[in-house]
Amino acid sequence: MRHPTAVVVSCLKKWFVGSDYEAVHVATKVPAEIHGPVVRVDNAPPHRETPVTDRTRIMLQVYGADDQECVDLLAACLDGLEMAYRADVAVMAWETDTEPYIFPDPDRPGVLRWQAAGTLWTALS
């Protein structure tokens, strides 16, 4: 079983291939120096929903140059997760429950950060 954040990072990287976002840094950690937009994937603890599935709350944080860039990139992320079942057989479903909103980073006051979230259902094997 792969960790849900690893599944999301992989799916988003595949979704961005051939798009304007192909060069975007997608990871579970934000680099010390931000050069260009960054997508950070975070999660709450997975919950065993059935003997063969996990349900995990996923938070997507986007760091960008301006509000529009952040909102557009988050929209692309959410679109990609809606189709994630095509990119990874472990993905059973995605449901967005929190649309993009501004989410200031107290450790990086000079950088814009927006967040969106949803629930990811994954197969355990």
mmCIF file of N, CA and C in Angstrom:
data_model
loop_
_atom_site.group_PDB
_atom_site.id
_atom_site.type_symbol
_atom_site.label_atom_id
_atom_site.label_comp_id
_atom_site.label_asym_id
_atom_site.label_seq_id
_atom_site.Cartn_x
_atom_site.Cartn_y
_atom_site.Cartn_z
ATOM 1 N N MET A 1 0.846 -1.184 0.000
ATOM 2 C CA MET A 1 0.000 0.000 0.000
ATOM 3 C C MET A 1 0.888 1.243 0.000
ATOM 4 N N ARG A 2 0.612 2.159 -0.908
ATOM 5 C CA ARG A 2 1.341 3.426 -0.945
ATOM 6 C C ARG A 2 0.603 4.445 -0.103
ATOM 7 N N HIS A 3 1.363 5.375 0.446
ATOM 8 C CA HIS A 3 0.756 6.431 1.259
ATOM 9 C C HIS A 3 -0.125 7.298 0.366
ATOM 10 N N PRO A 4 -1.275 7.760 0.875
ATOM 11 C CA PRO A 4 -2.188 8.576 0.060
ATOM 12 C C PRO A 4 -1.539 9.824 -0.543
ATOM 13 N N THR A 5 -0.632 10.467 0.185
ATOM 14 C CA THR A 5 -0.001 11.660 -0.393
ATOM 15 C C THR A 5 0.888 11.290 -1.578
ATOM 16 N N ALA A 6 1.540 10.135 -1.520
ATOM 17 C CA ALA A 6 2.361 9.684 -2.649
ATOM 18 C C ALA A 6 1.481 9.422 -3.867
ATOM 19 N N VAL A 7 0.303 8.867 -3.638
ATOM 20 C CA VAL A 7 -0.644 8.623 -4.728
ATOM 21 C C VAL A 7 -1.057 9.952 -5.358
ATOM 22 N N VAL A 8 -1.389 10.940 -4.529
ATOM 23 C CA VAL A 8 -1.837 12.244 -5.044
ATOM 24 C C VAL A 8 -0.713 12.948 -5.798
ATOM 25 N N VAL A 9 0.495 12.956 -5.241
ATOM 26 C CA VAL A 9 1.628 13.591 -5.925
ATOM 27 C C VAL A 9 1.826 12.957 -7.299
ATOM 28 N N SER A 10 1.819 11.644 -7.354
ATOM 29 C CA SER A 10 1.994 10.932 -8.619
ATOM 30 C C SER A 10 0.883 11.272 -9.614
ATOM 31 N N CYS A 11 -0.353 11.268 -9.154
ATOM 32 C CA CYS A 11 -1.489 11.571 -10.037
ATOM 33 C C CYS A 11 -1.418 12.993 -10.575
ATOM 34 N N LEU A 12 -1.074 13.949 -9.721
ATOM 35 C CA LEU A 12 -0.997 15.339 -10.182
ATOM 36 C C LEU A 12 0.132 15.529 -11.191
ATOM 37 N N LYS A 13 1.280 14.907 -10.936
ATOM 38 C CA LYS A 13 2.386 15.019 -11.893
ATOM 39 C C LYS A 13 1.975 14.452 -13.250
ATOM 40 N N LYS A 14 1.269 13.335 -13.247
ATOM 41 C CA LYS A 14 0.789 12.758 -14.510
ATOM 42 C C LYS A 14 -0.230 13.686 -15.173
ATOM 43 N N TRP A 15 -1.122 14.271 -14.379
ATOM 44 C CA TRP A 15 -2.161 15.155 -14.912
ATOM 45 C C TRP A 15 -1.556 16.388 -15.574
ATOM 46 N N PHE A 16 -0.449 16.881 -15.009
ATOM 47 C CA PHE A 16 0.163 18.108 -15.512
ATOM 48 C C PHE A 16 1.001 17.905 -16.779
ATOM 49 N N VAL A 17 1.345 16.669 -17.119
ATOM 50 C CA VAL A 17 2.167 16.417 -18.308
ATOM 51 C C VAL A 17 1.465 16.985 -19.544
ATOM 52 N N GLY A 18 2.223 17.780 -20.293
ATOM 53 C CA GLY A 18 1.684 18.379 -21.512
ATOM 54 C C GLY A 18 0.837 19.616 -21.286
ATOM 55 N N SER A 19 0.728 20.059 -20.032
ATOM 56 C CA SER A 19 -0.071 21.251 -19.724
ATOM 57 C C SER A 19 0.847 22.418 -19.372
ATOM 58 N N ASP A 20 0.246 23.562 -19.107
ATOM 59 C CA ASP A 20 1.016 24.732 -18.663
ATOM 60 C C ASP A 20 1.662 24.500 -17.303
ATOM 61 N N TYR A 21 1.228 23.473 -16.594
ATOM 62 C CA TYR A 21 1.709 23.222 -15.234
ATOM 63 C C TYR A 21 2.730 22.091 -15.151
ATOM 64 N N GLU A 22 3.231 21.636 -16.283
ATOM 65 C CA GLU A 22 4.151 20.494 -16.292
ATOM 66 C C GLU A 22 5.393 20.727 -15.427
ATOM 67 N N ALA A 23 5.890 21.962 -15.365
ATOM 68 C CA ALA A 23 7.109 22.259 -14.610
ATOM 69 C C ALA A 23 6.845 22.601 -13.141
ATOM 70 N N VAL A 24 5.592 22.592 -12.713
ATOM 71 C CA VAL A 24 5.259 22.942 -11.326
ATOM 72 C C VAL A 24 5.822 21.899 -10.370
ATOM 73 N N HIS A 25 6.413 22.365 -9.291
ATOM 74 C CA HIS A 25 6.941 21.481 -8.249
ATOM 75 C C HIS A 25 5.765 20.955 -7.423
ATOM 76 N N VAL A 26 5.574 19.628 -7.411
ATOM 77 C CA VAL A 26 4.505 18.985 -6.642
ATOM 78 C C VAL A 26 5.170 18.037 -5.658
ATOM 79 N N ALA A 27 4.921 18.228 -4.354
ATOM 80 C CA ALA A 27 5.581 17.410 -3.336
ATOM 81 C C ALA A 27 4.832 17.520 -2.011
ATOM 82 N N THR A 28 5.330 16.798 -1.020
ATOM 83 C CA THR A 28 4.739 16.868 0.317
ATOM 84 C C THR A 28 5.447 17.893 1.198
ATOM 85 N N LYS A 29 6.549 18.415 0.723
ATOM 86 C CA LYS A 29 7.300 19.449 1.453
ATOM 87 C C LYS A 29 7.531 20.641 0.536
ATOM 88 N N VAL A 30 7.532 21.817 1.119
ATOM 89 C CA VAL A 30 7.806 23.040 0.356
ATOM 90 C C VAL A 30 9.314 23.278 0.381
ATOM 91 N N PRO A 31 9.924 23.512 -0.777
ATOM 92 C CA PRO A 31 11.365 23.770 -0.778
ATOM 93 C C PRO A 31 11.709 25.043 -0.006
ATOM 94 N N ALA A 32 12.933 25.101 0.489
ATOM 95 C CA ALA A 32 13.379 26.274 1.250
ATOM 96 C C ALA A 32 13.272 27.542 0.408
ATOM 97 N N GLU A 33 13.645 27.445 -0.842
ATOM 98 C CA GLU A 33 13.549 28.564 -1.779
ATOM 99 C C GLU A 33 12.463 28.235 -2.796
ATOM 100 N N ILE A 34 11.510 29.131 -2.941
ATOM 101 C CA ILE A 34 10.425 28.911 -3.894
ATOM 102 C C ILE A 34 10.719 29.686 -5.173
ATOM 103 N N HIS A 35 10.842 28.940 -6.274
ATOM 104 C CA HIS A 35 11.069 29.530 -7.597
ATOM 105 C C HIS A 35 9.952 29.035 -8.500
ATOM 106 N N GLY A 36 8.935 29.830 -8.660
ATOM 107 C CA GLY A 36 7.779 29.410 -9.444
ATOM 108 C C GLY A 36 6.731 28.773 -8.549
ATOM 109 N N PRO A 37 5.598 28.420 -9.131
ATOM 110 C CA PRO A 37 4.510 27.868 -8.322
ATOM 111 C C PRO A 37 4.868 26.501 -7.734
ATOM 112 N N VAL A 38 4.305 26.236 -6.555
ATOM 113 C CA VAL A 38 4.533 24.980 -5.833
ATOM 114 C C VAL A 38 3.188 24.450 -5.359
ATOM 115 N N VAL A 39 2.995 23.130 -5.488
ATOM 116 C CA VAL A 39 1.830 22.457 -4.913
ATOM 117 C C VAL A 39 2.331 21.572 -3.785
ATOM 118 N N ARG A 40 1.817 21.804 -2.596
ATOM 119 C CA ARG A 40 2.141 20.950 -1.445
ATOM 120 C C ARG A 40 0.926 20.085 -1.146
ATOM 121 N N VAL A 41 1.155 18.783 -1.013
ATOM 122 C CA VAL A 41 0.099 17.825 -0.709
ATOM 123 C C VAL A 41 0.251 17.401 0.746
ATOM 124 N N ASP A 42 -0.811 17.570 1.520
ATOM 125 C CA ASP A 42 -0.804 17.204 2.936
ATOM 126 C C ASP A 42 -2.022 16.333 3.210
ATOM 127 N N ASN A 43 -2.018 15.660 4.339
ATOM 128 C CA ASN A 43 -3.146 14.782 4.648
ATOM 129 C C ASN A 43 -3.418 14.702 6.142
ATOM 130 N N ALA A 44 -4.651 14.339 6.448
ATOM 131 C CA ALA A 44 -5.017 13.931 7.802
ATOM 132 C C ALA A 44 -4.764 12.422 7.862
ATOM 133 N N PRO A 45 -4.795 11.826 9.034
ATOM 134 C CA PRO A 45 -4.566 10.380 9.108
ATOM 135 C C PRO A 45 -5.599 9.603 8.291
ATOM 136 N N PRO A 46 -5.150 8.589 7.543
ATOM 137 C CA PRO A 46 -6.097 7.755 6.799
ATOM 138 C C PRO A 46 -7.042 7.024 7.756
ATOM 139 N N HIS A 47 -8.242 6.793 7.282
ATOM 140 C CA HIS A 47 -9.252 6.076 8.067
ATOM 141 C C HIS A 47 -9.642 4.817 7.296
ATOM 142 N N ARG A 48 -9.531 3.670 7.945
ATOM 143 C CA ARG A 48 -9.918 2.408 7.300
ATOM 144 C C ARG A 48 -11.426 2.358 7.206
ATOM 145 N N GLU A 49 -11.934 2.574 6.007
ATOM 146 C CA GLU A 49 -13.376 2.636 5.798
ATOM 147 C C GLU A 49 -13.997 1.247 5.680
ATOM 148 N N THR A 50 -13.310 0.367 4.972
ATOM 149 C CA THR A 50 -13.731 -1.032 4.855
ATOM 150 C C THR A 50 -12.461 -1.867 4.974
ATOM 151 N N PRO A 51 -12.561 -3.170 5.013
ATOM 152 C CA PRO A 51 -11.340 -3.984 5.082
ATOM 153 C C PRO A 51 -10.399 -3.787 3.890
ATOM 154 N N VAL A 52 -10.898 -3.215 2.804
ATOM 155 C CA VAL A 52 -10.054 -3.065 1.610
ATOM 156 C C VAL A 52 -9.912 -1.626 1.120
ATOM 157 N N THR A 53 -10.456 -0.645 1.844
ATOM 158 C CA THR A 53 -10.357 0.754 1.407
ATOM 159 C C THR A 53 -10.018 1.691 2.560
ATOM 160 N N ASP A 54 -9.284 2.730 2.222
ATOM 161 C CA ASP A 54 -8.994 3.827 3.149
ATOM 162 C C ASP A 54 -9.653 5.095 2.629
ATOM 163 N N ARG A 55 -10.045 5.953 3.568
ATOM 164 C CA ARG A 55 -10.563 7.289 3.259
ATOM 165 C C ARG A 55 -9.601 8.279 3.909
ATOM 166 N N THR A 56 -9.107 9.229 3.126
ATOM 167 C CA THR A 56 -8.112 10.175 3.630
ATOM 168 C C THR A 56 -8.478 11.589 3.218
ATOM 169 N N ARG A 57 -8.454 12.499 4.170
ATOM 170 C CA ARG A 57 -8.651 13.923 3.866
ATOM 171 C C ARG A 57 -7.336 14.466 3.338
ATOM 172 N N ILE A 58 -7.399 15.076 2.167
ATOM 173 C CA ILE A 58 -6.214 15.623 1.503
ATOM 174 C C ILE A 58 -6.358 17.138 1.411
ATOM 175 N N MET A 59 -5.296 17.830 1.783
ATOM 176 C CA MET A 59 -5.239 19.280 1.644
ATOM 177 C C MET A 59 -4.199 19.624 0.579
ATOM 178 N N LEU A 60 -4.568 20.490 -0.329
ATOM 179 C CA LEU A 60 -3.674 20.964 -1.375
ATOM 180 C C LEU A 60 -3.363 22.425 -1.106
ATOM 181 N N GLN A 61 -2.097 22.732 -0.963
ATOM 182 C CA GLN A 61 -1.675 24.116 -0.748
ATOM 183 C C GLN A 61 -0.852 24.551 -1.951
ATOM 184 N N VAL A 62 -1.210 25.690 -2.509
ATOM 185 C CA VAL A 62 -0.499 26.219 -3.670
ATOM 186 C C VAL A 62 0.161 27.532 -3.290
ATOM 187 N N TYR A 63 1.447 27.608 -3.574
ATOM 188 C CA TYR A 63 2.219 28.834 -3.410
ATOM 189 C C TYR A 63 2.414 29.417 -4.800
ATOM 190 N N GLY A 64 2.123 30.709 -4.953
ATOM 191 C CA GLY A 64 2.249 31.315 -6.271
ATOM 192 C C GLY A 64 2.516 32.797 -6.206
ATOM 193 N N ALA A 65 2.659 33.392 -7.393
ATOM 194 C CA ALA A 65 3.008 34.807 -7.509
ATOM 195 C C ALA A 65 1.828 35.730 -7.237
ATOM 196 N N ASP A 66 0.608 35.278 -7.597
ATOM 197 C CA ASP A 66 -0.564 36.122 -7.371
ATOM 198 C C ASP A 66 -1.791 35.241 -7.146
ATOM 199 N N ASP A 67 -2.873 35.884 -6.731
ATOM 200 C CA ASP A 67 -4.092 35.139 -6.402
ATOM 201 C C ASP A 67 -4.598 34.311 -7.580
ATOM 202 N N GLN A 68 -4.621 34.903 -8.772
ATOM 203 C CA GLN A 68 -5.163 34.193 -9.934
ATOM 204 C C GLN A 68 -4.347 32.953 -10.259
ATOM 205 N N GLU A 69 -3.018 33.076 -10.191
ATOM 206 C CA GLU A 69 -2.165 31.914 -10.451
ATOM 207 C C GLU A 69 -2.473 30.788 -9.463
ATOM 208 N N CYS A 70 -2.626 31.134 -8.194
ATOM 209 C CA CYS A 70 -2.922 30.131 -7.167
ATOM 210 C C CYS A 70 -4.278 29.470 -7.403
ATOM 211 N N VAL A 71 -5.288 30.268 -7.681
ATOM 212 C CA VAL A 71 -6.639 29.727 -7.897
ATOM 213 C C VAL A 71 -6.670 28.848 -9.146
ATOM 214 N N ASP A 72 -6.034 29.295 -10.222
ATOM 215 C CA ASP A 72 -6.015 28.506 -11.456
ATOM 216 C C ASP A 72 -5.288 27.177 -11.256
ATOM 217 N N LEU A 73 -4.168 27.211 -10.548
ATOM 218 C CA LEU A 73 -3.417 25.982 -10.306
ATOM 219 C C LEU A 73 -4.199 25.032 -9.399
ATOM 220 N N LEU A 74 -4.847 25.569 -8.377
ATOM 221 C CA LEU A 74 -5.687 24.712 -7.528
ATOM 222 C C LEU A 74 -6.838 24.109 -8.323
ATOM 223 N N ALA A 75 -7.439 24.885 -9.213
ATOM 224 C CA ALA A 75 -8.518 24.351 -10.055
ATOM 225 C C ALA A 75 -7.999 23.198 -10.912
ATOM 226 N N ALA A 76 -6.790 23.334 -11.449
ATOM 227 C CA ALA A 76 -6.198 22.254 -12.241
ATOM 228 C C ALA A 76 -5.941 21.023 -11.373
ATOM 229 N N CYS A 77 -5.489 21.240 -10.144
ATOM 230 C CA CYS A 77 -5.270 20.121 -9.214
ATOM 231 C C CYS A 77 -6.580 19.391 -8.926
ATOM 232 N N LEU A 78 -7.622 20.138 -8.632
ATOM 233 C CA LEU A 78 -8.919 19.524 -8.321
ATOM 234 C C LEU A 78 -9.476 18.776 -9.528
ATOM 235 N N ASP A 79 -9.310 19.345 -10.726
ATOM 236 C CA ASP A 79 -9.730 18.644 -11.945
ATOM 237 C C ASP A 79 -8.956 17.335 -12.095
ATOM 238 N N GLY A 80 -7.656 17.398 -11.843
ATOM 239 C CA GLY A 80 -6.825 16.201 -11.953
ATOM 240 C C GLY A 80 -7.222 15.122 -10.970
ATOM 241 N N LEU A 81 -7.575 15.514 -9.764
ATOM 242 C CA LEU A 81 -7.968 14.516 -8.768
ATOM 243 C C LEU A 81 -9.330 13.914 -9.081
ATOM 244 N N GLU A 82 -10.188 14.674 -9.752
ATOM 245 C CA GLU A 82 -11.466 14.104 -10.196
ATOM 246 C C GLU A 82 -11.229 12.955 -11.177
ATOM 247 N N MET A 83 -10.123 13.024 -11.916
ATOM 248 C CA MET A 83 -9.794 12.001 -12.911
ATOM 249 C C MET A 83 -8.680 11.069 -12.436
ATOM 250 N N ALA A 84 -8.303 11.142 -11.181
ATOM 251 C CA ALA A 84 -7.150 10.392 -10.675
ATOM 252 C C ALA A 84 -7.297 8.887 -10.832
ATOM 253 N N TYR A 85 -8.514 8.388 -10.839
ATOM 254 C CA TYR A 85 -8.719 6.946 -10.998
ATOM 255 C C TYR A 85 -8.159 6.450 -12.332
ATOM 256 N N ARG A 86 -7.999 7.356 -13.297
ATOM 257 C CA ARG A 86 -7.418 6.975 -14.588
ATOM 258 C C ARG A 86 -5.899 6.875 -14.510
ATOM 259 N N ALA A 87 -5.302 7.580 -13.566
ATOM 260 C CA ALA A 87 -3.847 7.642 -13.459
ATOM 261 C C ALA A 87 -3.274 6.608 -12.497
ATOM 262 N N ASP A 88 -4.097 6.094 -11.580
ATOM 263 C CA ASP A 88 -3.596 5.172 -10.560
ATOM 264 C C ASP A 88 -4.708 4.209 -10.168
ATOM 265 N N VAL A 89 -4.437 2.922 -10.299
ATOM 266 C CA VAL A 89 -5.471 1.920 -10.007
ATOM 267 C C VAL A 89 -5.860 1.891 -8.533
ATOM 268 N N ALA A 90 -5.031 2.453 -7.658
ATOM 269 C CA ALA A 90 -5.368 2.477 -6.231
ATOM 270 C C ALA A 90 -6.476 3.481 -5.923
ATOM 271 N N VAL A 91 -6.668 4.477 -6.793
ATOM 272 C CA VAL A 91 -7.663 5.521 -6.542
ATOM 273 C C VAL A 91 -9.056 5.004 -6.881
ATOM 274 N N MET A 92 -9.921 5.067 -5.892
ATOM 275 C CA MET A 92 -11.309 4.655 -6.100
ATOM 276 C C MET A 92 -12.207 5.858 -6.360
ATOM 277 N N ALA A 93 -11.939 6.968 -5.653
ATOM 278 C CA ALA A 93 -12.773 8.163 -5.822
ATOM 279 C C ALA A 93 -12.099 9.368 -5.179
ATOM 280 N N TRP A 94 -12.533 10.538 -5.635
ATOM 281 C CA TRP A 94 -12.127 11.822 -5.057
ATOM 282 C C TRP A 94 -13.368 12.685 -4.939
ATOM 283 N N GLU A 95 -13.485 13.396 -3.834
ATOM 284 C CA GLU A 95 -14.591 14.334 -3.656
ATOM 285 C C GLU A 95 -14.047 15.638 -3.082
ATOM 286 N N THR A 96 -14.155 16.717 -3.853
ATOM 287 C CA THR A 96 -13.756 18.037 -3.369
ATOM 288 C C THR A 96 -14.813 18.533 -2.400
ATOM 289 N N ASP A 97 -14.383 18.982 -1.228
ATOM 290 C CA ASP A 97 -15.352 19.528 -0.272
ATOM 291 C C ASP A 97 -15.002 20.942 0.175
ATOM 292 N N THR A 98 -13.819 21.407 -0.187
ATOM 293 C CA THR A 98 -13.412 22.764 0.169
ATOM 294 C C THR A 98 -12.793 23.417 -1.058
ATOM 295 N N GLU A 99 -13.493 24.380 -1.617
ATOM 296 C CA GLU A 99 -12.992 25.099 -2.792
ATOM 297 C C GLU A 99 -11.827 26.004 -2.372
ATOM 298 N N PRO A 100 -11.041 26.498 -3.332
ATOM 299 C CA PRO A 100 -9.879 27.321 -3.009
ATOM 300 C C PRO A 100 -10.211 28.545 -2.146
ATOM 301 N N TYR A 101 -9.351 28.761 -1.165
ATOM 302 C CA TYR A 101 -9.446 29.952 -0.317
ATOM 303 C C TYR A 101 -8.036 30.362 0.082
ATOM 304 N N ILE A 102 -7.870 31.654 0.371
ATOM 305 C CA ILE A 102 -6.549 32.154 0.743
ATOM 306 C C ILE A 102 -6.181 31.604 2.118
ATOM 307 N N PHE A 103 -4.920 31.183 2.257
ATOM 308 C CA PHE A 103 -4.451 30.494 3.457
ATOM 309 C C PHE A 103 -3.026 30.976 3.747
ATOM 310 N N PRO A 104 -2.872 32.177 4.331
ATOM 311 C CA PRO A 104 -1.547 32.755 4.533
ATOM 312 C C PRO A 104 -0.603 31.817 5.296
ATOM 313 N N ASP A 105 0.654 31.834 4.887
ATOM 314 C CA ASP A 105 1.685 31.031 5.542
ATOM 315 C C ASP A 105 2.455 31.942 6.495
ATOM 316 N N PRO A 106 2.330 31.738 7.810
ATOM 317 C CA PRO A 106 3.005 32.624 8.760
ATOM 318 C C PRO A 106 4.529 32.553 8.672
ATOM 319 N N ASP A 107 5.063 31.458 8.134
ATOM 320 C CA ASP A 107 6.511 31.319 8.002
ATOM 321 C C ASP A 107 7.053 31.971 6.734
ATOM 322 N N ARG A 108 6.157 32.344 5.825
ATOM 323 C CA ARG A 108 6.560 32.951 4.554
ATOM 324 C C ARG A 108 5.627 34.126 4.248
ATOM 325 N N PRO A 109 5.754 35.215 4.991
ATOM 326 C CA PRO A 109 4.805 36.321 4.834
ATOM 327 C C PRO A 109 4.840 36.985 3.461
ATOM 328 N N GLY A 110 5.906 36.838 2.715
ATOM 329 C CA GLY A 110 6.006 37.478 1.408
ATOM 330 C C GLY A 110 5.522 36.615 0.253
ATOM 331 N N VAL A 111 4.966 35.439 0.566
ATOM 332 C CA VAL A 111 4.539 34.507 -0.477
ATOM 333 C C VAL A 111 3.050 34.228 -0.322
ATOM 334 N N LEU A 112 2.335 34.201 -1.437
ATOM 335 C CA LEU A 112 0.901 33.874 -1.396
ATOM 336 C C LEU A 112 0.700 32.369 -1.293
ATOM 337 N N ARG A 113 -0.267 31.973 -0.466
ATOM 338 C CA ARG A 113 -0.624 30.559 -0.368
ATOM 339 C C ARG A 113 -2.142 30.442 -0.345
ATOM 340 N N TRP A 114 -2.656 29.537 -1.152
ATOM 341 C CA TRP A 114 -4.073 29.211 -1.184
ATOM 342 C C TRP A 114 -4.221 27.728 -0.893
ATOM 343 N N GLN A 115 -5.399 27.332 -0.431
ATOM 344 C CA GLN A 115 -5.630 25.929 -0.092
ATOM 345 C C GLN A 115 -6.999 25.476 -0.587
ATOM 346 N N ALA A 116 -7.096 24.196 -0.897
ATOM 347 C CA ALA A 116 -8.357 23.514 -1.198
ATOM 348 C C ALA A 116 -8.219 22.114 -0.614
ATOM 349 N N ALA A 117 -9.338 21.414 -0.471
ATOM 350 C CA ALA A 117 -9.258 20.094 0.163
ATOM 351 C C ALA A 117 -10.374 19.187 -0.324
ATOM 352 N N GLY A 118 -10.205 17.927 -0.023
ATOM 353 C CA GLY A 118 -11.216 16.938 -0.360
ATOM 354 C C GLY A 118 -10.884 15.606 0.267
ATOM 355 N N THR A 119 -11.633 14.592 -0.137
ATOM 356 C CA THR A 119 -11.460 13.247 0.395
ATOM 357 C C THR A 119 -11.061 12.307 -0.727
ATOM 358 N N LEU A 120 -10.047 11.498 -0.443
ATOM 359 C CA LEU A 120 -9.550 10.504 -1.385
ATOM 360 C C LEU A 120 -9.849 9.111 -0.837
ATOM 361 N N TRP A 121 -10.448 8.266 -1.670
ATOM 362 C CA TRP A 121 -10.675 6.869 -1.308
ATOM 363 C C TRP A 121 -9.699 6.028 -2.113
ATOM 364 N N THR A 122 -8.928 5.171 -1.424
ATOM 365 C CA THR A 122 -7.950 4.324 -2.093
ATOM 366 C C THR A 122 -8.141 2.861 -1.713
ATOM 367 N N ALA A 123 -7.794 1.999 -2.660
ATOM 368 C CA ALA A 123 -7.800 0.556 -2.410
ATOM 369 C C ALA A 123 -6.505 0.193 -1.694
ATOM 370 N N LEU A 124 -6.582 -0.763 -0.798
ATOM 371 C CA LEU A 124 -5.403 -1.142 -0.028
ATOM 372 C C LEU A 124 -4.472 -2.073 -0.783
ATOM 373 N N SER A 125 -4.957 -2.740 -1.803
ATOM 374 C CA SER A 125 -4.068 -3.631 -2.556
ATOM 375 C C SER A 125 -4.324 -3.528 -4.041
#
